[in-house]
Short mmCIF file of C-alpha atoms in Angstrom, two decimals:
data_model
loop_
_atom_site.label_atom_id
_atom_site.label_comp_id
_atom_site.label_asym_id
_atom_site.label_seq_id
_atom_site.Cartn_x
_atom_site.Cartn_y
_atom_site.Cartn_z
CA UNK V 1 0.00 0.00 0.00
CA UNK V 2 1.35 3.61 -0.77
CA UNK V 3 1.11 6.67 0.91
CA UNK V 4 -2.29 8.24 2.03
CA UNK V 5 -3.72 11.44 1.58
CA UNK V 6 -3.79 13.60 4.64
CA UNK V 7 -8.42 12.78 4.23
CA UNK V 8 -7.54 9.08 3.67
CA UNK V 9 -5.05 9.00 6.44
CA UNK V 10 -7.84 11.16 9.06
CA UNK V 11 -10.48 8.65 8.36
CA UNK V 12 -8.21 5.63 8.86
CA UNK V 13 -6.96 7.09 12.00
CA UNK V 14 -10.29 8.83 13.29
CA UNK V 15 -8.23 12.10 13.30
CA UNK V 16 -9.63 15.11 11.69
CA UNK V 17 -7.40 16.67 8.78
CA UNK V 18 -7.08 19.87 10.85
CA UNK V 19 -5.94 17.90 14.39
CA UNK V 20 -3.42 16.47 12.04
CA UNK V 21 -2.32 19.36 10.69
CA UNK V 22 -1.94 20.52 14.40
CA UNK V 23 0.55 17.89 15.52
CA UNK V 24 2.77 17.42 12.44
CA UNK V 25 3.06 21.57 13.42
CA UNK V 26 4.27 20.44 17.39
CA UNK V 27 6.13 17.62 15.67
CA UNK V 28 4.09 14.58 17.48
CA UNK V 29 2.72 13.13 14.27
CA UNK V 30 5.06 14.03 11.17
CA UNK V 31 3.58 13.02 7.77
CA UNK V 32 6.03 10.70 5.81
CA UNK V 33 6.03 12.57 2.65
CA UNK V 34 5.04 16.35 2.42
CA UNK V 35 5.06 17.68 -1.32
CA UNK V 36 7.40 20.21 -2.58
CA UNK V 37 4.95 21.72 -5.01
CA UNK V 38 1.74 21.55 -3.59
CA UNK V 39 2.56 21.00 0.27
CA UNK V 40 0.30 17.85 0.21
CA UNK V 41 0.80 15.79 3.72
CA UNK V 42 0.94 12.34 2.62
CA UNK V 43 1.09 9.35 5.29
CA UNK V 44 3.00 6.00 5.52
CA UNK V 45 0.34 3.33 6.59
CA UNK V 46 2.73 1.96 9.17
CA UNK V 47 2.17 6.09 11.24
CA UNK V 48 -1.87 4.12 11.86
CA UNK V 49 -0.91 2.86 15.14
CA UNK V 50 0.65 5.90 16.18
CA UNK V 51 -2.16 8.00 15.11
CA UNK V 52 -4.67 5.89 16.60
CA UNK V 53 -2.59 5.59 19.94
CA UNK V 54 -2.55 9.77 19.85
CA UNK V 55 -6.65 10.20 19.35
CA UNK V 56 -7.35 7.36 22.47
CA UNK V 57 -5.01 9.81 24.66
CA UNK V 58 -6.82 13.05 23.75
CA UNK V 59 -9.69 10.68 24.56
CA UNK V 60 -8.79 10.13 27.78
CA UNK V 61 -7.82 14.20 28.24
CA UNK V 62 -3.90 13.91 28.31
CA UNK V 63 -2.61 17.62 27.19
CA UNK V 64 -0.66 17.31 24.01
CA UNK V 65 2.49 17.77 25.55
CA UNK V 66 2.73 14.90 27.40
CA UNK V 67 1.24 12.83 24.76
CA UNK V 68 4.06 13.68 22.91
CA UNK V 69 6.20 12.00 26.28
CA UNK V 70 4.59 9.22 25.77
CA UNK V 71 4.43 8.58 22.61
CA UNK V 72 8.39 8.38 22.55
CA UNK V 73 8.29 5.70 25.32
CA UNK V 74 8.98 2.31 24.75
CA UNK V 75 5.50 0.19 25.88
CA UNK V 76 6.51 -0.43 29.01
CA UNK V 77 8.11 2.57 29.99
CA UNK V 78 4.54 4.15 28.88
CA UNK V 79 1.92 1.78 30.81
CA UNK V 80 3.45 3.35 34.35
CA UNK V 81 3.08 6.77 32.64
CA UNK V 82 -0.49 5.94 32.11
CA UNK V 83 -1.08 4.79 34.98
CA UNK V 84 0.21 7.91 36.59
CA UNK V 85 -1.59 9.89 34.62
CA UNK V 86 -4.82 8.19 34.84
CA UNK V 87 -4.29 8.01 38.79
CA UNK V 88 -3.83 12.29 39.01
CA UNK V 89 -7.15 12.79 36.53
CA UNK V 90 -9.05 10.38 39.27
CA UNK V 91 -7.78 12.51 42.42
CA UNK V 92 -8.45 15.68 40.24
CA UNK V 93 -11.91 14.17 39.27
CA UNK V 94 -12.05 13.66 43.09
CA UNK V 95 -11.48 16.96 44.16
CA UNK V 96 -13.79 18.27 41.92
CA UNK V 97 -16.64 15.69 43.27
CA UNK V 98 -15.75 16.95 47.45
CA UNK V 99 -16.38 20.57 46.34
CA UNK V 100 -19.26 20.07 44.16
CA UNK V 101 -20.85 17.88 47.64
CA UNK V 102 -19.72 20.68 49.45
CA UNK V 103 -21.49 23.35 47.70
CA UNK V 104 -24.65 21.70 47.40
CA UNK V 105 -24.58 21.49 51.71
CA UNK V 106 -22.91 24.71 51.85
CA UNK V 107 -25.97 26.27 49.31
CA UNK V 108 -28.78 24.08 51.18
CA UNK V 109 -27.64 25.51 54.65
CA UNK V 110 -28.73 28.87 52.86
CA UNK V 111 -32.30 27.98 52.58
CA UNK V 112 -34.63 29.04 55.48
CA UNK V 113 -36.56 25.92 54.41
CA UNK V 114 -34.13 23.74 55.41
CA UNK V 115 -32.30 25.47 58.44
CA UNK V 116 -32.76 23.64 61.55
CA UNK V 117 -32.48 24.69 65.20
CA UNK V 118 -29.47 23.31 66.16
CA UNK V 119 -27.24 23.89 70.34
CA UNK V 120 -24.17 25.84 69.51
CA UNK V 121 -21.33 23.39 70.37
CA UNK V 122 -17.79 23.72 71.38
CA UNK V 123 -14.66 21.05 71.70
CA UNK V 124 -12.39 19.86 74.46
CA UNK V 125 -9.04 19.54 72.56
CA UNK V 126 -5.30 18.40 72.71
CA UNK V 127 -2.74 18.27 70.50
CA UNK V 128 1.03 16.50 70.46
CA UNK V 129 3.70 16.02 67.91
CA UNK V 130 7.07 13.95 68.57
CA UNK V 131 10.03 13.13 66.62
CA UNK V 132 9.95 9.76 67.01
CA UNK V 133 13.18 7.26 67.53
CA UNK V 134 14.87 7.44 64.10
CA UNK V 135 14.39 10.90 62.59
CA UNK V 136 17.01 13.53 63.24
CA UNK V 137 14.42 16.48 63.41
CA UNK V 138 10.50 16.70 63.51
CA UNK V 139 8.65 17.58 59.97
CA UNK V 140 5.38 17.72 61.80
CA UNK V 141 3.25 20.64 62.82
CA UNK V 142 0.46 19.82 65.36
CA UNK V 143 -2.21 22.21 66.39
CA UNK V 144 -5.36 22.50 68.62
CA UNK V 145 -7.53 25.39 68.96
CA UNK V 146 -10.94 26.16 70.21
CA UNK V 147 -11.98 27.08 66.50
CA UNK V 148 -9.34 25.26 64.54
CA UNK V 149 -7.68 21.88 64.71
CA UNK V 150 -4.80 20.88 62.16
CA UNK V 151 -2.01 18.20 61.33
CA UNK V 152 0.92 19.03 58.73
CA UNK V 153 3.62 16.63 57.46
CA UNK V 154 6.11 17.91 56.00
CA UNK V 155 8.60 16.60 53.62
CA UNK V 156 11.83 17.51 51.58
CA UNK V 157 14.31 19.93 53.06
CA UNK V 158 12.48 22.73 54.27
CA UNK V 159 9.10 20.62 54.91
CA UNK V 160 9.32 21.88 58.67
CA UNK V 161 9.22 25.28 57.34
CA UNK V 162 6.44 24.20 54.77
CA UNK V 163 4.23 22.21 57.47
CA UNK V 164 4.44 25.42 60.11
CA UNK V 165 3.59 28.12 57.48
CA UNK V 166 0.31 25.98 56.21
CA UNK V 167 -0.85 25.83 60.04
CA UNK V 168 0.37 29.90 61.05
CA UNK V 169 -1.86 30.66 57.33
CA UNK V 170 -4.97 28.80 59.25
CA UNK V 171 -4.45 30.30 62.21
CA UNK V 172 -6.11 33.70 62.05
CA UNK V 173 -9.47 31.21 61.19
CA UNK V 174 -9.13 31.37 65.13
CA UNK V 175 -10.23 34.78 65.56
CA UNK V 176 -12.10 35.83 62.71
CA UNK V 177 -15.47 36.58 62.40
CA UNK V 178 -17.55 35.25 59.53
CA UNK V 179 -20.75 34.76 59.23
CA UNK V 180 -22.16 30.82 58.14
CA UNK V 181 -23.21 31.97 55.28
CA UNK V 182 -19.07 33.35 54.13
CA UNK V 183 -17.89 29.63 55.17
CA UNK V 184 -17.10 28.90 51.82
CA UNK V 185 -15.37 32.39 50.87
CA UNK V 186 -13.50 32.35 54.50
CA UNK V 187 -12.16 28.90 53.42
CA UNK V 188 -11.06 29.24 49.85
CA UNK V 189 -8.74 32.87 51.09
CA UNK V 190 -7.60 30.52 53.78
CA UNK V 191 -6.73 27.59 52.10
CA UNK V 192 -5.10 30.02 49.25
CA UNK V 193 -2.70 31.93 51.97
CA UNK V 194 -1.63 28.51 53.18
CA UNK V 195 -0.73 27.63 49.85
CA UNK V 196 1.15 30.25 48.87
CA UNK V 197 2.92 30.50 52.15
CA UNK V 198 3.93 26.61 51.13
CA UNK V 199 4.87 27.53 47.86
CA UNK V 200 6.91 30.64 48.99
CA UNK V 201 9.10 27.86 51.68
CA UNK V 202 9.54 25.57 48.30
CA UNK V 203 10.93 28.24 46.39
CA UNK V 204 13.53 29.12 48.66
CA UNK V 205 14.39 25.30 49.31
CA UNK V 206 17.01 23.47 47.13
CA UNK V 207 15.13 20.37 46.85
CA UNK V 208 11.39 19.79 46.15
CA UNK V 209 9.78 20.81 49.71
CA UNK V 210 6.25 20.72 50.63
CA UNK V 211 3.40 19.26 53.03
CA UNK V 212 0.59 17.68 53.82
CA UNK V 213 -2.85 19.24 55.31
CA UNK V 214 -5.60 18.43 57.29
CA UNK V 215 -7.28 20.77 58.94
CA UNK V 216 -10.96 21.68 60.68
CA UNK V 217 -12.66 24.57 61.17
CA UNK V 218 -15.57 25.15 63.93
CA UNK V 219 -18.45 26.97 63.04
CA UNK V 220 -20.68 26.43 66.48
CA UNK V 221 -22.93 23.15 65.31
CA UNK V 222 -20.88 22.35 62.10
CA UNK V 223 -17.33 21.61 61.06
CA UNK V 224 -15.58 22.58 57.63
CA UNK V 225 -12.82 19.96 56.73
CA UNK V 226 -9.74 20.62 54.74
CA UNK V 227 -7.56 17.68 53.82
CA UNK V 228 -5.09 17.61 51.15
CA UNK V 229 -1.82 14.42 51.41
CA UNK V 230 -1.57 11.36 53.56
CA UNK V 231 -2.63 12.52 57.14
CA UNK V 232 -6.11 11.98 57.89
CA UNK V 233 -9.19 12.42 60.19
CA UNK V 234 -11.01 9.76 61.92
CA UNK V 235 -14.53 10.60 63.58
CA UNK V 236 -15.43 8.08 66.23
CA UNK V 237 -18.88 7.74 66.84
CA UNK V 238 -21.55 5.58 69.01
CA UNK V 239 -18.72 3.24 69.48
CA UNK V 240 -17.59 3.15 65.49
CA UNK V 241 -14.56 4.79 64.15
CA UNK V 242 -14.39 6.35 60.32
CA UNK V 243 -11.88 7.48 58.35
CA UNK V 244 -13.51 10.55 56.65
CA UNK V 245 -10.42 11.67 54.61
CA UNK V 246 -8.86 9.73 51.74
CA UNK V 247 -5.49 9.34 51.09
CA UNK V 248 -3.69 11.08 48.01
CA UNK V 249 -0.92 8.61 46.98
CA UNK V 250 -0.28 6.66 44.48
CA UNK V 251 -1.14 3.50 46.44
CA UNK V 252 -4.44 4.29 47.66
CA UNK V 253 -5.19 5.46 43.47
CA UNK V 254 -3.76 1.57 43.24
CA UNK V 255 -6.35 0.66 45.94
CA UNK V 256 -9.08 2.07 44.53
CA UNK V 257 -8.48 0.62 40.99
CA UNK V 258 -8.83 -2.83 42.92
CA UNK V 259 -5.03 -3.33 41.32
CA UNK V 260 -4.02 -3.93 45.32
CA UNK V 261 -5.32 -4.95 48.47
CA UNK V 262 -5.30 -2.55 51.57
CA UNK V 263 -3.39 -5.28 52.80
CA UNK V 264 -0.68 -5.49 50.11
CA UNK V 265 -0.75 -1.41 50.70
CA UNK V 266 0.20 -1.58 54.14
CA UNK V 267 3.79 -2.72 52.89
CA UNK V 268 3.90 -1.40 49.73
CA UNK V 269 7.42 0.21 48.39
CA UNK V 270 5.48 3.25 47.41
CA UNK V 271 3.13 3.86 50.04
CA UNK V 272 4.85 7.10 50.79
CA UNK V 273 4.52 8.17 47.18
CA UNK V 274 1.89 11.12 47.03
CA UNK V 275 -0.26 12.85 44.57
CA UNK V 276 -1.64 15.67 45.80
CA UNK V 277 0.28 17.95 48.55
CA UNK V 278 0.92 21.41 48.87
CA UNK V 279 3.94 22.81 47.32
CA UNK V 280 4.45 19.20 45.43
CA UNK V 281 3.57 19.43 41.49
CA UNK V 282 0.48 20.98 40.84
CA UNK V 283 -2.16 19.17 41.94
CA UNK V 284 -2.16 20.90 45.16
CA UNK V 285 -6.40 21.00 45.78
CA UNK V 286 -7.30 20.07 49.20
CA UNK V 287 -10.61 18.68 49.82
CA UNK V 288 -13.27 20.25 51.39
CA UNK V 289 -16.22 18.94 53.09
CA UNK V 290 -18.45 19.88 55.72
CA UNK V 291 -19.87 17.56 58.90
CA UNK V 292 -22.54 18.21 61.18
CA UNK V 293 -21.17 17.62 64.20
CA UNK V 294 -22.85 16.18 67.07
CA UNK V 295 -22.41 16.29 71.18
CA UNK V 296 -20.12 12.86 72.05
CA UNK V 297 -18.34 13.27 68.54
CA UNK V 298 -14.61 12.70 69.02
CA UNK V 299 -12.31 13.75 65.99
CA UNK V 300 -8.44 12.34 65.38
CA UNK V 301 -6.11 14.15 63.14
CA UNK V 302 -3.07 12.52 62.99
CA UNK V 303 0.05 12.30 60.50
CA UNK V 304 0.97 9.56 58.68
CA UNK V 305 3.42 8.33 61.61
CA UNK V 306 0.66 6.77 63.60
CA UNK V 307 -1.66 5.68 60.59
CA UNK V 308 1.03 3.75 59.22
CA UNK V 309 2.75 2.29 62.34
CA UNK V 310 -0.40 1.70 64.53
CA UNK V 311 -3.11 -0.46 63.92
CA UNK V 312 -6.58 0.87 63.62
CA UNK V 313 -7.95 -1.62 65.89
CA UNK V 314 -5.70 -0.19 68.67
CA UNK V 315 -6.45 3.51 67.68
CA UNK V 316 -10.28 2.65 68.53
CA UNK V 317 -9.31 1.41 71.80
CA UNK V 318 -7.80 4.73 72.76
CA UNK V 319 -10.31 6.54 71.41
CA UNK V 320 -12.92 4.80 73.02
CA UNK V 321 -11.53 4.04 76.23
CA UNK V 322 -9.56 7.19 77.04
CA UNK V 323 -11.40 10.06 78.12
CA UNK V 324 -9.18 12.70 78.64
CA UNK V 325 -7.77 14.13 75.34
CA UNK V 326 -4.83 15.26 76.24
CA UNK V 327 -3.66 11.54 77.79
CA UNK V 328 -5.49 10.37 74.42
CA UNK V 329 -2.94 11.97 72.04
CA UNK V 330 -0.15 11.02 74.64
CA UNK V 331 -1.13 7.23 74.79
CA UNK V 332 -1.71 6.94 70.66
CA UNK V 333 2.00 8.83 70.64
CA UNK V 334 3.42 6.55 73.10
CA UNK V 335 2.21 3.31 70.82
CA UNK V 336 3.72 4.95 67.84
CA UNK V 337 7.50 5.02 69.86
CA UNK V 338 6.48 2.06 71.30
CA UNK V 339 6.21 0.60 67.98
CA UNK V 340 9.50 1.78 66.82
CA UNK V 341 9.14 5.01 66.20
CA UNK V 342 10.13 5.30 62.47
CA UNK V 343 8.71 8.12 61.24
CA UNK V 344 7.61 11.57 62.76
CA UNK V 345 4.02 11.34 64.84
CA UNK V 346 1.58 13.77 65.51
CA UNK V 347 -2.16 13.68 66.87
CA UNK V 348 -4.82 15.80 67.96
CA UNK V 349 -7.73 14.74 69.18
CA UNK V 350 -11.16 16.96 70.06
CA UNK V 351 -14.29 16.06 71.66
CA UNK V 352 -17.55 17.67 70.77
CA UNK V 353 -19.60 19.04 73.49
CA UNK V 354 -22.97 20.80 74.00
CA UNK V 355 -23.03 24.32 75.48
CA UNK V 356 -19.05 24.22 76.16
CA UNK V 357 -16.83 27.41 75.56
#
């Protein structure tokens, strides 16, 4: 078979004549032949597979850049890169799904109709951060506050820095006033000072710097959630514990595509590996979510250093059994060292109560 006209070659491929013309211009699908008189494009049948390969990727939404990165892998250098890709449109897709659930509470909590009477509650809170047995320094930033709770993990060289400056950018949540009705506003100039305060300490670092965030903001009978990484927040209650963040590495992407077990992710060589942080690539958008909180509600923010090192069944017992918060956050620390201590560990635990200030 000889060459095919640029129409021949777009309806063999399923690529319009004009997206062709588009990437032989960016150089990711060169026509074999072009004519010196007329300027004709004219295609070798063997560029099909290539072609083909290029419209299933705009398909799927890959920008043409990195199509063009992939397209110049070998086929097994370019499954991973799919996979990768694939795993960030899903946590994008994600984000996109928490903020469209919040809105619709956030707008519904604007309707008379639906408004509700509810006590104004407060928290009993404590919060506690160690270095652990084998780390040199402590990455994590633990705070408590009668408004604001909040765990940060840092990592890279300055991911200290990084973890601090996300929580001091929260902070003045503490003290301002808002009414219900600006939650959402209040939030998004929060959450955008505490990334750029991030993104300022990654600058200035040598090597890639950055940190986790999750975070909670009291608003009397409800709670605003902000969660972006691998710490998380657990809500124990009537006796059951949740896990009402989800993890944004690469692992729990390979959980969720049933390609793992949670089991097999436990030990996992990448299990550190995340997707979404602040200051780390850009897909830096936290989750947010809002929970109606309720009087004997207890809430757990923790780093990764207990999640990972402590067992969830021992967690609940803790939680459940320990009254006190602030020997709650010391006993859950104290099994983290006790379990060898590998990593940083932070906690902070609140309880919900009625009529409290």
């Amino acid at each position: 078979m000889g060459l095919l006209t640029i129409g021949a070659f777009a309806k063999a491929s399923r690529l319009s004549p004009k997206a062709l013309r588009l990437y032989d211009e960016l150089g990711l699908l060169r026509p074999a032949h072009v004519d010196p008189v007329t300027g004709y494009r004219l295609y070798a049948p063997d560029q099909l597979d290539l072609a083909r390969l290029v419209a299933w990727l705009r398909r799927l939404g890959m920008p043409l850049a990195r199509i063009r990165h992939v397209c110049a892998l070998e086929p097994s250098e370019a499954v991973p890169e799919l996979r990768r890709y694939w795993a960030e449109v899903e946590a994008d897709t994600a984000a996109r799904r928490d903020l469209a659930s919040f809105l619709v509470d956030h707008l519904s909590r604007k309707d008379p109709a639906m408004s509700a009477d509810t006590p104004s509650l407060g928290i009993r809170y404590a919060a506690l951060s160690d270095t652990g047995l084998i780390r040199e320094s402590n990455q994590d930033t633990a705070y408590a506050g009668s408004r604001l709770l909040a765990v940060a993990d840092g990592f890279g060289r300055a991911g200290a820095t990084a973890g601090a400056a996300a929580v001091e950018a929260l902070k003045p949540l503490e003290t301002a006033g808002f009414a219900a009705g600006d939650l959402l506003n209040v939030l998004e100039e929060a959450v955008a000072e505490a990334t750029s305060a991030v993104a300022d300490v990654a600058a200035s670092s040598p090597a890639e710097s950055g940190t986790t965030l999750t975070a909670m903001l009291w608003t009397g009978s409800q709670l605003a959630l902000v969660h972006i990484g691998d710490s998380r927040a657990h809500l124990l209650r009537d006796g059951e514990l949740f896990q009402i963040t989800h993890d944004h590495t690469v692992v729990q992407s390979m959980v969720d595509d049933g390609r793992i077990t949670p089991e097999e992710a436990v030990s996992h060589p990448q299990r550190a590996l995340l997707l979404r942080a602040l200051g780390h690539g850009t897909h830096g958008t936290p989750d947010v979510r809002l929970h109606n909180a309720q009087p004997g509600d207890r809430y757990l923010l923790c780093s990764d250093g207990l999640s990972t090192v402590v067992e969830i069944g021992e967690v609940r017992r803790v939680l459940t059994e320990v009254a006190d918060p602030d020997e709650a956050v010391r006993e859950l620390v104290g099994l983290a060292i006790g379990f060898g201590g590998p990593d940083n560990v932070s906690c902070v635990v609140a309880d919900v109560v009625e009529g409290h200030s």
